[in-house]
Short mmCIF file of C-alpha atoms in Angstrom, two decimals:
data_model
loop_
_atom_site.label_atom_id
_atom_site.label_comp_id
_atom_site.label_asym_id
_atom_site.label_seq_id
_atom_site.Cartn_x
_atom_site.Cartn_y
_atom_site.Cartn_z
CA MET E 1194 -26.91 30.12 19.20
CA SER E 1195 -27.57 32.53 22.01
CA ASP E 1196 -27.67 32.28 25.78
CA SER E 1197 -31.14 32.14 27.32
CA ARG E 1198 -30.45 35.00 29.58
CA PRO E 1199 -30.30 38.21 27.80
CA HIS E 1200 -26.83 39.77 28.29
CA ALA E 1201 -26.03 37.86 31.49
CA VAL E 1202 -23.03 39.33 33.25
CA ASP E 1203 -19.84 37.53 32.26
CA ASP E 1204 -16.57 38.95 33.56
CA GLY E 1205 -14.53 36.91 31.08
CA THR E 1206 -12.42 35.07 33.66
CA ALA E 1207 -12.78 31.67 32.12
CA TYR E 1208 -11.84 33.08 28.64
CA LEU E 1209 -8.88 34.97 30.20
CA GLU E 1210 -7.44 31.87 31.75
CA ASP E 1211 -7.97 29.93 28.58
CA VAL E 1212 -6.12 32.57 26.55
CA ILE E 1213 -3.16 32.52 28.95
CA ARG E 1214 -3.12 28.74 29.19
CA ARG E 1215 -3.07 28.51 25.37
CA LEU E 1216 -0.27 31.10 25.05
CA PHE E 1217 1.92 29.33 27.60
CA ARG E 1218 1.32 25.96 25.85
CA ILE E 1219 2.33 27.60 22.55
CA LEU E 1220 5.55 29.08 24.14
CA GLY E 1221 6.34 25.74 25.59
CA ALA E 1222 5.87 23.97 22.21
CA CYS E 1223 8.30 26.55 20.71
CA GLY E 1224 11.00 25.25 23.15
CA PHE E 1225 10.86 27.93 25.83
CA PRO E 1226 11.50 26.45 29.39
CA ARG E 1227 8.76 27.02 31.95
CA GLN E 1228 11.23 29.09 34.11
CA GLU E 1229 12.08 31.42 31.24
CA ILE E 1230 8.39 32.01 30.51
CA ALA E 1231 7.70 32.66 34.17
CA ARG E 1232 10.54 35.21 34.42
CA ALA E 1233 9.44 36.98 31.22
CA THR E 1234 5.72 37.10 32.45
CA TYR E 1235 6.67 38.54 36.02
CA ARG E 1236 8.99 41.13 34.38
CA LEU E 1237 6.35 42.28 32.00
CA LEU E 1238 3.61 42.32 34.69
CA GLU E 1239 5.75 44.65 36.78
CA GLY E 1240 6.13 47.03 33.83
CA LEU E 1241 2.22 47.14 33.57
CA GLU E 1242 1.58 48.66 36.98
CA GLY E 1243 -0.34 51.89 36.64
CA ALA E 1244 -0.92 51.37 32.93
CA ASP E 1245 -4.54 50.16 33.26
CA VAL E 1246 -7.01 51.95 31.07
CA GLU E 1247 -10.35 52.95 32.62
CA ARG E 1248 -13.13 51.66 30.37
CA LYS E 1249 -16.72 50.53 30.81
CA ARG E 1250 -16.87 46.84 30.49
CA LEU E 1251 -19.95 45.64 28.64
CA SER E 1252 -21.61 42.37 29.90
CA ALA E 1253 -22.40 40.34 26.77
CA SER E 1254 -21.50 36.66 26.49
CA ALA E 1255 -19.68 35.36 23.43
CA ASN E 1256 -22.83 33.75 22.13
CA GLN E 1257 -24.86 36.83 22.44
CA HIS E 1258 -22.26 38.82 20.56
CA ILE E 1259 -22.11 36.22 17.81
CA ALA E 1260 -25.87 36.28 17.58
CA LEU E 1261 -25.97 40.00 17.20
CA ALA E 1262 -23.16 39.79 14.69
CA ASP E 1263 -25.36 37.40 12.66
CA ALA E 1264 -28.13 40.09 12.79
CA VAL E 1265 -25.74 42.59 11.33
CA LEU E 1266 -24.92 40.31 8.47
CA ARG E 1267 -28.64 39.74 7.70
CA TRP E 1268 -29.34 43.46 7.93
CA ARG E 1269 -26.78 44.01 5.20
CA ARG E 1270 -27.92 41.11 2.97
CA ASP E 1271 -31.65 40.43 3.32
CA PRO E 1272 -33.83 42.40 0.88
CA GLU E 1273 -36.33 42.94 3.74
CA PHE E 1274 -33.82 45.10 5.60
CA VAL E 1275 -32.08 46.75 2.62
CA GLY E 1276 -33.00 49.99 0.92
CA ALA E 1277 -33.34 50.81 -2.82
CA ASP E 1278 -29.65 51.80 -2.90
CA GLY E 1279 -28.63 48.23 -1.83
CA LEU E 1280 -27.37 49.49 1.61
CA PRO E 1281 -28.73 48.53 5.00
CA ALA E 1282 -31.85 50.61 5.58
CA PRO E 1283 -32.64 52.47 8.70
CA LEU E 1284 -35.06 50.33 10.63
CA PRO E 1285 -37.99 51.27 12.82
CA PHE E 1286 -37.66 49.67 16.23
CA LEU E 1287 -41.04 47.91 16.14
CA GLY E 1288 -42.89 46.41 13.24
CA GLN E 1289 -44.14 43.17 11.69
CA ARG E 1290 -41.82 43.61 8.81
CA GLY E 1291 -38.57 45.45 8.09
CA SER E 1292 -38.02 46.45 11.69
CA PHE E 1293 -35.20 45.97 14.14
CA SER E 1294 -37.40 43.72 16.39
CA ARG E 1295 -38.26 41.67 13.36
CA LEU E 1296 -34.62 41.32 12.50
CA LEU E 1297 -33.88 39.98 16.06
CA GLN E 1298 -36.81 37.69 15.92
CA LEU E 1299 -35.49 36.13 12.65
CA VAL E 1300 -31.89 35.68 13.73
CA ALA E 1301 -31.70 35.67 17.46
CA PRO E 1302 -35.14 35.12 18.89
CA GLU E 1303 -33.81 34.50 22.41
CA GLU E 1304 -32.36 37.91 22.65
CA ASP E 1305 -34.24 40.96 24.03
CA PRO E 1306 -34.61 43.58 21.25
CA THR E 1307 -34.32 46.55 23.82
CA ARG E 1308 -31.22 45.12 25.55
CA SER E 1309 -29.68 44.11 22.22
CA LEU E 1310 -30.13 47.65 20.87
CA GLU E 1311 -28.53 49.13 23.91
CA TYR E 1312 -25.51 46.81 23.53
CA MET E 1313 -25.07 47.50 19.81
CA ILE E 1314 -25.30 51.29 20.54
CA GLU E 1315 -22.62 50.81 23.25
CA VAL E 1316 -20.23 49.12 20.97
CA GLY E 1317 -20.84 51.73 18.19
CA ALA E 1318 -22.47 49.41 15.70
CA VAL E 1319 -25.83 51.39 15.42
CA VAL E 1320 -27.49 54.70 16.44
CA SER E 1321 -31.15 55.29 17.26
CA ASP E 1322 -32.73 58.62 16.70
CA LEU E 1323 -35.84 60.32 18.40
CA ARG E 1324 -38.15 58.59 16.01
CA GLN E 1325 -36.89 55.18 17.25
CA ARG E 1326 -35.26 54.58 13.85
CA VAL E 1327 -32.22 52.41 14.12
CA THR E 1328 -29.22 53.06 11.65
CA LEU E 1329 -26.39 50.61 11.05
CA LEU E 1330 -22.98 52.23 11.22
CA SER E 1331 -20.57 49.28 10.75
CA GLU E 1332 -20.28 46.29 8.56
CA SER E 1333 -19.48 44.05 11.54
CA LEU E 1334 -20.32 44.03 15.16
CA LEU E 1335 -17.09 45.22 16.80
CA THR E 1336 -15.93 44.76 20.31
CA CYS E 1337 -15.60 48.29 21.34
CA THR E 1338 -16.86 51.73 20.14
CA GLY E 1339 -14.65 53.54 17.53
CA ARG E 1340 -15.80 56.89 18.79
CA ASP E 1341 -14.08 57.28 22.15
CA LEU E 1342 -12.74 53.83 22.92
CA ALA E 1343 -14.29 54.28 26.40
CA ARG E 1344 -16.41 51.07 26.18
CA VAL E 1345 -15.20 47.57 25.51
CA SER E 1346 -16.89 44.16 25.42
CA PRO E 1347 -14.10 41.95 26.89
CA VAL E 1348 -15.59 38.44 26.34
CA PRO E 1349 -15.59 38.72 22.40
CA VAL E 1350 -12.05 40.31 22.62
CA LEU E 1351 -10.92 37.22 24.55
CA LEU E 1352 -12.82 34.94 22.15
CA HIS E 1353 -10.87 36.43 19.23
CA LEU E 1354 -7.64 35.76 20.94
CA ASN E 1355 -8.64 32.36 22.16
CA SER E 1356 -9.66 31.28 18.72
CA PHE E 1357 -6.56 32.42 16.92
CA LEU E 1358 -4.25 30.95 19.66
CA GLY E 1359 -6.27 27.75 19.52
CA SER E 1360 -5.48 27.28 15.83
CA VAL E 1361 -1.87 27.93 16.46
CA GLU E 1362 -1.78 25.58 19.49
CA HIS E 1363 -3.50 22.79 17.52
CA ASN E 1364 -1.03 23.11 14.64
CA LEU E 1365 1.96 22.97 16.95
CA THR E 1366 0.77 20.31 19.35
CA GLU E 1367 -2.01 18.27 18.01
CA ARG E 1368 -1.84 17.75 14.25
CA SER E 1369 -0.50 14.23 13.18
CA GLY E 1370 0.39 14.96 9.53
CA PRO E 1371 0.96 17.78 6.99
CA ARG E 1372 -2.84 17.80 6.01
CA SER E 1373 -4.31 17.55 9.56
CA GLY E 1374 -3.66 21.10 10.59
CA ARG E 1375 -6.12 23.98 10.63
CA PHE E 1376 -5.77 26.73 8.12
CA GLU E 1377 -3.50 29.43 9.59
CA ARG E 1378 -1.65 31.76 7.24
CA ALA E 1379 -0.07 35.27 7.36
CA CYS E 1380 1.96 37.34 5.04
CA TYR E 1381 4.73 39.70 6.15
CA ALA E 1382 6.75 42.60 4.51
CA SER E 1383 8.76 45.62 5.34
CA VAL E 1384 7.26 48.75 3.71
CA PRO E 1385 7.47 52.58 4.12
CA ALA E 1386 5.21 53.80 7.00
CA ASN E 1387 3.06 55.96 4.56
CA LEU E 1388 1.75 52.72 2.96
CA VAL E 1389 0.09 51.63 6.12
CA PRO E 1390 -3.26 53.52 5.66
CA ILE E 1391 -3.45 52.00 2.06
CA LEU E 1392 -2.77 48.56 3.41
CA GLU E 1393 -5.42 48.94 6.10
CA ARG E 1394 -8.05 49.99 3.63
CA PHE E 1395 -7.18 47.22 1.22
CA VAL E 1396 -7.29 44.51 3.89
CA GLU E 1397 -10.48 45.95 5.43
CA SER E 1398 -12.23 45.65 2.02
CA ARG E 1399 -10.92 42.24 1.01
CA GLY E 1400 -11.10 40.82 4.56
CA GLN E 1401 -14.82 41.82 4.91
CA ASP E 1402 -15.60 40.03 1.65
CA PHE E 1403 -13.77 36.93 2.84
CA ILE E 1404 -15.63 37.04 6.28
CA ASP E 1405 -18.99 37.60 4.67
CA VAL E 1406 -18.55 34.63 2.43
CA VAL E 1407 -17.66 32.31 5.38
CA ASP E 1408 -20.36 33.91 7.48
CA GLU E 1409 -23.08 33.21 4.93
CA TRP E 1410 -22.02 29.55 4.66
CA LEU E 1411 -22.09 29.19 8.41
CA SER E 1412 -25.55 30.83 8.63
CA ARG E 1413 -26.96 28.17 6.25
CA GLN E 1414 -25.77 25.23 8.37
CA PRO E 1415 -28.06 23.39 10.84
CA LYS E 1416 -27.73 24.43 14.44
CA PRO E 1417 -27.06 21.73 17.15
CA ASP E 1418 -30.14 20.58 18.87
CA ASP E 1419 -28.29 20.79 22.14
CA GLN E 1420 -25.65 23.44 22.85
CA ARG E 1421 -23.70 20.96 24.87
CA HIS E 1422 -23.15 18.88 21.58
CA GLY E 1423 -22.09 21.88 19.44
CA VAL E 1424 -18.78 23.62 18.99
CA THR E 1425 -18.06 27.26 18.02
CA VAL E 1426 -16.32 27.46 14.61
CA GLY E 1427 -15.36 30.27 12.34
CA ALA E 1428 -12.51 32.02 10.53
CA GLY E 1429 -10.74 35.31 10.97
CA ALA E 1430 -9.02 38.10 9.03
CA TYR E 1431 -6.91 40.88 10.48
CA VAL E 1432 -4.21 43.33 9.57
CA PHE E 1433 -1.17 44.08 11.77
CA VAL E 1434 1.28 46.82 11.89
CA GLN E 1435 4.21 46.45 14.20
CA PRO E 1436 7.75 47.88 14.71
CA GLU E 1437 10.78 45.77 14.10
CA ILE E 1438 11.65 43.76 17.21
CA LYS E 1439 15.43 43.78 17.79
CA GLU E 1440 16.68 40.31 18.40
CA SER E 1441 19.02 39.85 21.42
CA LYS E 1442 22.60 38.93 20.50
#
């Protein structure tokens, strides 16, 4: 499931182009002419000048990020890595049992434990103390640190976008009947702004449960003998908060 080179540099260009390509195909399937899409794109790009945010871009491939996300799931679920309180235990870095290196060996043997730890620290998923004890901070491996937002792993971010857009694109352009589409649902409502934090906590709890169930099912499935014959699959859950968009008259 993981690339053979530990944390090979990947600037995400291929994923970026795929995200843009899918978005343009979706807009075309919605009936927007190519010229209108082009005008809107150029207009918005001009408005982005000087708005770039300086962040350290972390160099992990999508497969490496997925492999380490699997490690986080096992850390939270496997009795070998869980404490008496049922929570993920702080792990020594080295050890034949119940260690961070052992966890990586079980889930992602191709990954280098030291570089994997550095990456997981960079995205804010774990911390390591002076005794080389590794503590899990997050239920999932996120794409950027929640502490200062100064570091981001761009390839997994683009993978998220590409995955969602791919489902929408498939349902708009490729399905041949009502039951051949991919599951893609969302719910909407207008609520007072003070309910947003409650919604966020609610979806975070229920959404994590849903993702864990799907993740555990996927982890039990056989892996392809040859990565060229495999496909990346999964499911997503997210919460959105956006202002009302004024429709043009």
